[in-house]
């Protein structure tokens, strides 16, 4: 059960006192101790110290983002620490955190992010994105208190533009992550069945995360996932929609039409087909123009950076500007995702116009 996993993982993270009064230190204090000791050693390498600093920062981020006193004060759902781990091969921390209890929610979603994602830098951002998705289900007529949204940073992501960029082209990260995601989703369903609890289960994959999620959907048992959404996808992890173990009519994709050149970027033989071209897929809105981060290459980008472009609107000048706008607050794309999470359909033009009017736009 999520509540038991949460308690066990919090003990593992922060330590605990057992029934005999003996104190057990947690992973966070152990990591801080290891860092202090490494700094004392004359032969400790810069790489070793940097890895330990990152490990401490990751665990501190998990500790901070699962502080339910702060969340209650801000009117947010309690978090459940479903898993965290340290990958010794890649020296990276992973974490899976739910906003709301997936064992009692009527609607559960799992958001799988893409390259460059790490716990210390991105966990809070993805929890915020999921909090927004959860809140927006109210627009679909659902009580957000019946929704649990899971931030799945439970795999080692390629480092991307700020690190080792070549990793972004390495499909082995997705091949390694997909089976774990499939088993995680099956575990959610198994836990529900064991407790006589039914729920609508949605998986959302963004960017490289959509490739991982697509590969996972080809591996999950039928009846595990009810809805599957891909956005900004370099490839959907399959060649045909029939390979996903998801009900017919419940596979979706969203593609921002301007300045998101990640779409279809991966070679089909490794990444799978571009979801936009999959026969039978349902196309959600790609409208993120309401995002504060939305940019028009050659106009907004020139103003914000002063970078001189030869031709205004040249998509080649800034091909990825809007790749991260899908989940931004107030976008039609994010509202569509919330509608699907809540068991509904994407917004109609009339519904979206009413929402915009309510916002004073």
mmCIF file of C-alpha atoms in Angstrom, residues 178-318:
data_model
loop_
_atom_site.group_PDB
_atom_site.id
_atom_site.type_symbol
_atom_site.label_atom_id
_atom_site.label_comp_id
_atom_site.label_asym_id
_atom_site.label_seq_id
_atom_site.Cartn_x
_atom_site.Cartn_y
_atom_site.Cartn_z
ATOM 1 C CA UNK A 178 10.804 0.752 -19.781
ATOM 2 C CA UNK A 179 10.489 -2.603 -17.939
ATOM 3 C CA UNK A 180 10.637 -0.872 -14.540
ATOM 4 C CA UNK A 181 7.901 1.566 -15.565
ATOM 5 C CA UNK A 182 5.759 -1.322 -16.843
ATOM 6 C CA UNK A 183 6.159 -3.188 -13.548
ATOM 7 C CA UNK A 184 5.404 -0.022 -11.574
ATOM 8 C CA UNK A 185 2.122 0.482 -13.441
ATOM 9 C CA UNK A 186 1.208 -3.168 -12.936
ATOM 10 C CA UNK A 187 1.910 -2.713 -9.231
ATOM 11 C CA UNK A 188 -0.523 0.207 -9.036
ATOM 12 C CA UNK A 189 -3.229 -1.934 -10.617
ATOM 13 C CA UNK A 190 -2.417 -4.976 -8.476
ATOM 14 C CA UNK A 191 -2.579 -2.894 -5.295
ATOM 15 C CA UNK A 192 -5.990 -1.596 -6.339
ATOM 16 C CA UNK A 193 -7.329 -5.046 -7.114
ATOM 17 C CA UNK A 194 -6.058 -6.421 -3.807
ATOM 18 C CA UNK A 195 -8.075 -3.758 -1.993
ATOM 19 C CA UNK A 196 -11.157 -3.921 -4.204
ATOM 20 C CA UNK A 197 -10.380 -0.431 -5.512
ATOM 21 C CA UNK A 198 -10.987 0.525 -9.136
ATOM 22 C CA UNK A 199 -9.503 3.619 -10.771
ATOM 23 C CA UNK A 200 -8.750 5.145 -14.161
ATOM 24 C CA UNK A 201 -5.017 4.909 -14.834
ATOM 25 C CA UNK A 202 -3.260 7.326 -17.211
ATOM 26 C CA UNK A 203 0.385 7.425 -18.308
ATOM 27 C CA UNK A 204 1.848 10.631 -19.792
ATOM 28 C CA UNK A 205 5.264 10.642 -21.450
ATOM 29 C CA UNK A 206 7.044 13.861 -22.426
ATOM 30 C CA UNK A 207 9.984 13.988 -24.831
ATOM 31 C CA UNK A 208 12.398 11.073 -24.238
ATOM 32 C CA UNK A 209 9.995 10.016 -21.483
ATOM 33 C CA UNK A 210 7.355 9.342 -24.139
ATOM 34 C CA UNK A 211 9.711 6.853 -25.802
ATOM 35 C CA UNK A 212 10.259 5.112 -22.463
ATOM 36 C CA UNK A 213 6.524 5.115 -21.768
ATOM 37 C CA UNK A 214 5.754 3.827 -25.260
ATOM 38 C CA UNK A 215 8.155 0.938 -24.856
ATOM 39 C CA UNK A 216 6.638 0.244 -21.420
ATOM 40 C CA UNK A 217 3.122 0.168 -22.890
ATOM 41 C CA UNK A 218 4.212 -2.662 -25.194
ATOM 42 C CA UNK A 219 5.261 -4.617 -22.074
ATOM 43 C CA UNK A 220 2.468 -3.977 -19.536
ATOM 44 C CA UNK A 221 -0.283 -6.501 -18.973
ATOM 45 C CA UNK A 222 -3.567 -5.655 -20.658
ATOM 46 C CA UNK A 223 -5.968 -3.886 -18.328
ATOM 47 C CA UNK A 224 -3.169 -2.025 -16.537
ATOM 48 C CA UNK A 225 -3.300 1.364 -18.294
ATOM 49 C CA UNK A 226 -6.526 3.025 -19.466
ATOM 50 C CA UNK A 227 -5.086 6.105 -21.207
ATOM 51 C CA UNK A 228 -1.689 6.801 -22.738
ATOM 52 C CA UNK A 229 -0.565 10.305 -23.769
ATOM 53 C CA UNK A 230 2.641 11.264 -25.595
ATOM 54 C CA UNK A 231 3.779 14.856 -26.089
ATOM 55 C CA UNK A 232 6.850 16.377 -27.734
ATOM 56 C CA UNK A 233 7.836 12.854 -28.664
ATOM 57 C CA UNK A 234 11.001 11.869 -30.565
ATOM 58 C CA UNK A 235 9.391 8.452 -31.122
ATOM 59 C CA UNK A 236 6.592 6.474 -29.509
ATOM 60 C CA UNK A 237 8.519 3.290 -28.743
ATOM 61 C CA UNK A 238 6.454 1.201 -31.189
ATOM 62 C CA UNK A 239 5.735 0.939 -34.906
ATOM 63 C CA UNK A 240 1.975 0.512 -34.568
ATOM 64 C CA UNK A 241 -0.673 1.656 -32.116
ATOM 65 C CA UNK A 242 -1.778 -1.970 -31.858
ATOM 66 C CA UNK A 243 1.443 -2.764 -29.978
ATOM 67 C CA UNK A 244 0.333 -0.716 -26.975
ATOM 68 C CA UNK A 245 -1.644 -2.670 -24.403
ATOM 69 C CA UNK A 246 -4.098 0.219 -24.075
ATOM 70 C CA UNK A 247 -7.814 0.203 -25.028
ATOM 71 C CA UNK A 248 -8.648 1.277 -28.577
ATOM 72 C CA UNK A 249 -9.266 4.998 -28.845
ATOM 73 C CA UNK A 250 -7.330 5.788 -25.679
ATOM 74 C CA UNK A 251 -3.875 6.533 -27.097
ATOM 75 C CA UNK A 252 -3.237 10.267 -27.527
ATOM 76 C CA UNK A 253 -0.545 12.637 -28.735
ATOM 77 C CA UNK A 254 0.081 16.368 -28.455
ATOM 78 C CA UNK A 255 2.480 18.313 -30.666
ATOM 79 C CA UNK A 256 3.191 22.031 -30.450
ATOM 80 C CA UNK A 257 3.327 23.123 -34.115
ATOM 81 C CA UNK A 258 6.007 25.793 -33.674
ATOM 82 C CA UNK A 259 9.553 25.429 -32.289
ATOM 83 C CA UNK A 260 9.465 21.846 -31.039
ATOM 84 C CA UNK A 261 11.792 19.943 -33.331
ATOM 85 C CA UNK A 262 12.146 17.042 -30.907
ATOM 86 C CA UNK A 263 9.014 15.589 -32.504
ATOM 87 C CA UNK A 264 9.933 12.520 -34.540
ATOM 88 C CA UNK A 265 13.650 13.243 -34.109
ATOM 89 C CA UNK A 266 14.722 9.718 -33.118
ATOM 90 C CA UNK A 267 15.345 7.009 -35.741
ATOM 91 C CA UNK A 268 12.243 4.805 -36.064
ATOM 92 C CA UNK A 269 14.167 1.539 -35.727
ATOM 93 C CA UNK A 270 15.249 2.528 -32.198
ATOM 94 C CA UNK A 271 12.760 5.125 -30.972
ATOM 95 C CA UNK A 272 9.628 3.917 -32.743
ATOM 96 C CA UNK A 273 7.406 5.874 -35.104
ATOM 97 C CA UNK A 274 6.526 9.526 -34.616
ATOM 98 C CA UNK A 275 3.194 9.388 -32.705
ATOM 99 C CA UNK A 276 1.753 12.104 -34.963
ATOM 100 C CA UNK A 277 1.742 9.606 -37.808
ATOM 101 C CA UNK A 278 0.349 6.571 -35.959
ATOM 102 C CA UNK A 279 -2.893 5.357 -37.492
ATOM 103 C CA UNK A 280 -5.739 5.357 -34.970
ATOM 104 C CA UNK A 281 -4.184 7.801 -32.514
ATOM 105 C CA UNK A 282 -6.239 10.668 -31.061
ATOM 106 C CA UNK A 283 -4.700 14.094 -31.574
ATOM 107 C CA UNK A 284 -4.985 16.465 -28.614
ATOM 108 C CA UNK A 285 -4.442 20.200 -28.795
ATOM 109 C CA UNK A 286 -0.914 21.451 -29.443
ATOM 110 C CA UNK A 287 -1.782 24.982 -28.320
ATOM 111 C CA UNK A 288 0.624 26.326 -25.694
ATOM 112 C CA UNK A 289 0.352 29.987 -26.707
ATOM 113 C CA UNK A 290 -1.055 30.885 -23.274
ATOM 114 C CA UNK A 291 2.213 29.849 -21.630
ATOM 115 C CA UNK A 292 4.397 32.641 -20.295
ATOM 116 C CA UNK A 293 7.303 30.683 -21.794
ATOM 117 C CA UNK A 294 5.879 30.408 -25.320
ATOM 118 C CA UNK A 295 8.240 31.923 -27.877
ATOM 119 C CA UNK A 296 8.026 32.838 -31.553
ATOM 120 C CA UNK A 297 11.477 32.307 -33.124
ATOM 121 C CA UNK A 298 12.880 35.483 -34.618
ATOM 122 C CA UNK A 299 10.524 37.692 -32.619
ATOM 123 C CA UNK A 300 10.286 36.755 -28.932
ATOM 124 C CA UNK A 301 13.655 35.000 -28.966
ATOM 125 C CA UNK A 302 15.385 37.956 -30.581
ATOM 126 C CA UNK A 303 13.847 40.329 -28.037
ATOM 127 C CA UNK A 304 14.759 38.144 -25.041
ATOM 128 C CA UNK A 305 18.289 37.198 -26.058
ATOM 129 C CA UNK A 306 19.454 39.852 -28.491
ATOM 130 C CA UNK A 307 20.611 37.040 -30.768
ATOM 131 C CA UNK A 308 20.612 38.349 -34.357
ATOM 132 C CA UNK A 309 18.680 36.141 -36.774
ATOM 133 C CA UNK A 310 18.980 36.556 -40.514
ATOM 134 C CA UNK A 311 15.252 36.076 -40.996
ATOM 135 C CA UNK A 312 12.439 36.645 -38.508
ATOM 136 C CA UNK A 313 10.491 33.460 -37.793
ATOM 137 C CA UNK A 314 13.318 31.186 -38.949
ATOM 138 C CA UNK A 315 12.451 27.901 -37.218
ATOM 139 C CA UNK A 316 16.019 26.664 -37.666
ATOM 140 C CA UNK A 317 17.283 29.462 -35.445
ATOM 141 C CA UNK A 318 15.615 28.159 -32.298
#
